[in-house]
PDB file of C-alpha atoms in Angstrom:
ATOM      1  CA  MET A   1      -7.234   6.349  11.124  1.00  0.00           C
ATOM      2  CA  TYR A   2      -6.327   3.003   9.597  1.00  0.00           C
ATOM      3  CA  THR A   3      -3.179   1.409   8.244  1.00  0.00           C
ATOM      4  CA  GLU A   4      -2.678  -0.962   5.331  1.00  0.00           C
ATOM      5  CA  THR A   5       0.108  -2.152   3.163  1.00  0.00           C
ATOM      6  CA  LEU A   6       0.131  -0.584  -0.281  1.00  0.00           C
ATOM      7  CA  SER A   7      -0.227  -3.002  -3.199  1.00  0.00           C
ATOM      8  CA  THR A   8       2.756  -3.657  -5.501  1.00  0.00           C
ATOM      9  CA  SER A   9       1.051  -1.345  -8.110  1.00  0.00           C
ATOM     10  CA  PHE A  10       2.120   1.698  -5.964  1.00  0.00           C
ATOM     11  CA  THR A  11       5.818   0.628  -6.096  1.00  0.00           C
ATOM     12  CA  GLY A  12       7.931   3.310  -7.678  1.00  0.00           C
ATOM     13  CA  MET A  13       5.325   6.020  -7.366  1.00  0.00           C
ATOM     14  CA  SER A  14       6.017   9.286  -5.469  1.00  0.00           C
ATOM     15  CA  PHE A  15       3.980   9.873  -2.306  1.00  0.00           C
ATOM     16  CA  THR A  16       2.156  12.606  -4.264  1.00  0.00           C
ATOM     17  CA  GLN A  17       1.131  10.197  -7.151  1.00  0.00           C
ATOM     18  CA  ALA A  18       0.134   7.539  -4.592  1.00  0.00           C
ATOM     19  CA  SER A  19      -1.989   9.860  -2.542  1.00  0.00           C
ATOM     20  CA  GLU A  20      -3.658  11.232  -5.682  1.00  0.00           C
ATOM     21  CA  LEU A  21      -4.459   7.746  -6.996  1.00  0.00           C
ATOM     22  CA  CYS A  22      -5.834   6.815  -3.516  1.00  0.00           C
ATOM     23  CA  PHE A  23      -8.047   9.943  -3.291  1.00  0.00           C
ATOM     24  CA  ILE A  24      -9.324   9.882  -6.987  1.00  0.00           C
ATOM     25  CA  LYS A  25      -9.488   6.115  -7.706  1.00  0.00           C
ATOM     26  CA  LEU A  26      -9.899   4.497  -4.353  1.00  0.00           C
ATOM     27  CA  LYS A  27     -11.772   7.308  -2.533  1.00  0.00           C
ATOM     28  CA  LEU A  28      -9.093   7.117   0.292  1.00  0.00           C
ATOM     29  CA  LEU A  29      -7.178   9.805   2.009  1.00  0.00           C
ATOM     30  CA  LEU A  30      -3.520   8.743   2.279  1.00  0.00           C
ATOM     31  CA  LEU A  31      -1.885  10.916   4.907  1.00  0.00           C
ATOM     32  CA  ALA A  32       1.439   9.286   5.672  1.00  0.00           C
ATOM     33  CA  ILE A  33       3.678   6.302   5.004  1.00  0.00           C
ATOM     34  CA  GLU A  34       6.071   4.350   7.055  1.00  0.00           C
ATOM     35  CA  VAL A  35       9.692   4.989   5.748  1.00  0.00           C
ATOM     36  CA  ARG A  36      12.651   2.809   6.468  1.00  0.00           C
ATOM     37  CA  GLY A  37      15.903   4.359   7.636  1.00  0.00           C
ATOM     38  CA  SER A  38      19.107   3.876   5.756  1.00  0.00           C
ATOM     39  CA  GLU A  39      20.021   0.929   7.990  1.00  0.00           C
ATOM     40  CA  GLY A  40      16.780  -0.845   7.021  1.00  0.00           C
ATOM     41  CA  ALA A  41      15.643  -1.790  10.545  1.00  0.00           C
ATOM     42  CA  GLU A  42      14.668   1.608  11.826  1.00  0.00           C
ATOM     43  CA  THR A  43      11.290   2.957  10.621  1.00  0.00           C
ATOM     44  CA  LYS A  44       9.490   6.234  11.091  1.00  0.00           C
ATOM     45  CA  ILE A  45       6.024   7.723  10.060  1.00  0.00           C
ATOM     46  CA  SER A  46       6.404  10.384   7.470  1.00  0.00           C
ATOM     47  CA  ILE A  47       3.449  12.678   6.960  1.00  0.00           C
ATOM     48  CA  ASN A  48       3.043  13.870   3.495  1.00  0.00           C
ATOM     49  CA  PRO A  49       6.707  13.277   2.621  1.00  0.00           C
ATOM     50  CA  ARG A  50       8.080  15.354  -0.291  1.00  0.00           C
ATOM     51  CA  GLY A  51      10.024  13.293  -2.773  1.00  0.00           C
ATOM     52  CA  ALA A  52       9.460  10.005  -1.056  1.00  0.00           C
ATOM     53  CA  LYS A  53       9.090   6.963  -3.408  1.00  0.00           C
ATOM     54  CA  ILE A  54       6.820   4.035  -2.535  1.00  0.00           C
ATOM     55  CA  VAL A  55       8.811   0.843  -2.080  1.00  0.00           C
ATOM     56  CA  ALA A  56       7.416  -2.792  -1.865  1.00  0.00           C
ATOM     57  CA  ASN A  57       5.444  -3.394   1.303  1.00  0.00           C
ATOM     58  CA  THR A  58       5.065   0.302   2.278  1.00  0.00           C
ATOM     59  CA  GLN A  59       2.584   0.787   5.109  1.00  0.00           C
ATOM     60  CA  GLY A  60       0.054   3.595   4.477  1.00  0.00           C
ATOM     61  CA  PHE A  61      -1.871   5.545   7.010  1.00  0.00           C
ATOM     62  CA  PHE A  62      -5.298   6.489   5.859  1.00  0.00           C
ATOM     63  CA  ILE A  63      -8.404   8.455   6.967  1.00  0.00           C
ATOM     64  CA  ALA A  64     -11.495   6.271   6.042  1.00  0.00           C
ATOM     65  CA  GLN A  65     -14.748   5.068   7.442  1.00  0.00           C
ATOM     66  CA  SER A  66     -13.688   1.509   7.901  1.00  0.00           C
ATOM     67  CA  ALA A  67     -10.820  -0.927   7.606  1.00  0.00           C
ATOM     68  CA  ASP A  68     -12.679  -2.661   4.770  1.00  0.00           C
ATOM     69  CA  GLU A  69     -12.454   0.582   2.719  1.00  0.00           C
ATOM     70  CA  VAL A  70      -8.631   0.767   3.296  1.00  0.00           C
ATOM     71  CA  LYS A  71      -8.319  -2.866   1.971  1.00  0.00           C
ATOM     72  CA  ARG A  72      -8.713  -1.257  -1.458  1.00  0.00           C
ATOM     73  CA  ALA A  73      -5.109   0.063  -1.270  1.00  0.00           C
ATOM     74  CA  TRP A  74      -3.916  -3.510  -0.709  1.00  0.00           C
ATOM     75  CA  TYR A  75      -6.212  -5.004  -3.350  1.00  0.00           C
ATOM     76  CA  TYR A  76      -5.616  -2.369  -6.036  1.00  0.00           C
ATOM     77  CA  CYS A  77      -4.038  -3.890  -9.170  1.00  0.00           C
ATOM     78  CA  LYS A  78      -3.238  -1.619 -12.019  1.00  0.00           C
ATOM     79  CA  ALA A  79      -3.769  -4.421 -14.606  1.00  0.00           C
ATOM     80  CA  CYS A  80      -7.157  -5.342 -13.260  1.00  0.00           C
ATOM     81  CA  HIS A  81      -8.608  -2.198 -11.675  1.00  0.00           C
ATOM     82  CA  GLU A  82      -7.276   0.716 -13.843  1.00  0.00           C
ATOM     83  CA  ASP A  83     -10.556   1.107 -15.724  1.00  0.00           C
ATOM     84  CA  ILE A  84     -12.949   0.677 -12.840  1.00  0.00           C
ATOM     85  CA  LYS A  85     -14.935   3.698 -11.987  1.00  0.00           C
ATOM     86  CA  ASP A  86     -16.772   2.400  -8.874  1.00  0.00           C
ATOM     87  CA  GLU A  87     -14.262   1.997  -6.042  1.00  0.00           C
ATOM     88  CA  THR A  88     -16.493  -0.543  -4.238  1.00  0.00           C
ATOM     89  CA  LEU A  89     -15.759  -2.937  -7.197  1.00  0.00           C
ATOM     90  CA  ILE A  90     -12.043  -3.045  -6.277  1.00  0.00           C
ATOM     91  CA  LYS A  91     -11.728  -6.453  -4.687  1.00  0.00           C
ATOM     92  CA  LYS A  92      -9.081  -9.133  -4.580  1.00  0.00           C
ATOM     93  CA  CYS A  93      -8.243 -10.003  -8.109  1.00  0.00           C
ATOM     94  CA  LYS A  94      -6.895 -13.391  -9.516  1.00  0.00           C
ATOM     95  CA  CYS A  95      -4.095 -12.142 -11.709  1.00  0.00           C
ATOM     96  CA  LYS A  96      -0.480 -12.926 -11.272  1.00  0.00           C
ATOM     97  CA  ASN A  97       0.170  -9.617  -9.693  1.00  0.00           C
ATOM     98  CA  CYS A  98      -2.130 -10.611  -6.794  1.00  0.00           C
ATOM     99  CA  LYS A  99      -0.209 -13.875  -6.281  1.00  0.00           C
ATOM    100  CA  TYR A 100       3.034 -11.939  -6.358  1.00  0.00           C
ATOM    101  CA  LYS A 101       1.651  -9.647  -3.492  1.00  0.00           C
ATOM    102  CA  LEU A 102       0.876 -12.705  -1.368  1.00  0.00           C
ATOM    103  CA  PHE A 103       4.276 -14.182  -1.979  1.00  0.00           C
ATOM    104  CA  ILE A 104       6.014 -10.865  -0.909  1.00  0.00           C
ATOM    105  CA  PHE A 105       3.717 -10.676   2.109  1.00  0.00           C
ATOM    106  CA  ASN A 106       4.598 -14.201   3.192  1.00  0.00           C
ATOM    107  CA  LEU A 107       8.290 -13.575   2.701  1.00  0.00           C
ATOM    108  CA  ASN A 108       8.065 -10.618   5.064  1.00  0.00           C
ATOM    109  CA  ILE A 109       6.307 -12.509   7.716  1.00  0.00           C
ATOM    110  CA  LYS A 110       8.996 -15.225   7.599  1.00  0.00           C
ATOM    111  CA  TYR A 111      11.654 -12.520   7.627  1.00  0.00           C
ATOM    112  CA  PHE A 112       9.935 -10.768  10.653  1.00  0.00           C
ATOM    113  CA  ILE A 113       9.689 -14.107  12.522  1.00  0.00           C
ATOM    114  CA  MET A 114      13.247 -15.004  11.756  1.00  0.00           C
ATOM    115  CA  TYR A 115      14.340 -11.459  12.927  1.00  0.00           C
ATOM    116  CA  ILE A 116      12.549 -11.710  16.168  1.00  0.00           C
ATOM    117  CA  TYR A 117      13.825 -15.141  17.102  1.00  0.00           C
TER     118      TYR A 117
END
């Protein structure tokens, strides 16, 4: 089992839609996601959650052969990869969506560091 942050292309999807996209397009089995509580600080792992919507920086839990395979969930960009048939071709892209993902990720690290200290 591996974990990976879902790309911003998953934001707004239901868990069902996200798991279907992962299985069909990325050849990954998404089993669960990390869900934040109403207070925002508390998290829990929710297996196959009904009605759950994917929010930015959602952590996914996958069954895969390697951590490299699971990186496809982080790299997936609807604008760049929607028409790709071979999942091994899904790599980090150079579009603005990819830069936005890095910015969000960096913000979360800063927030996390500020939260700890």
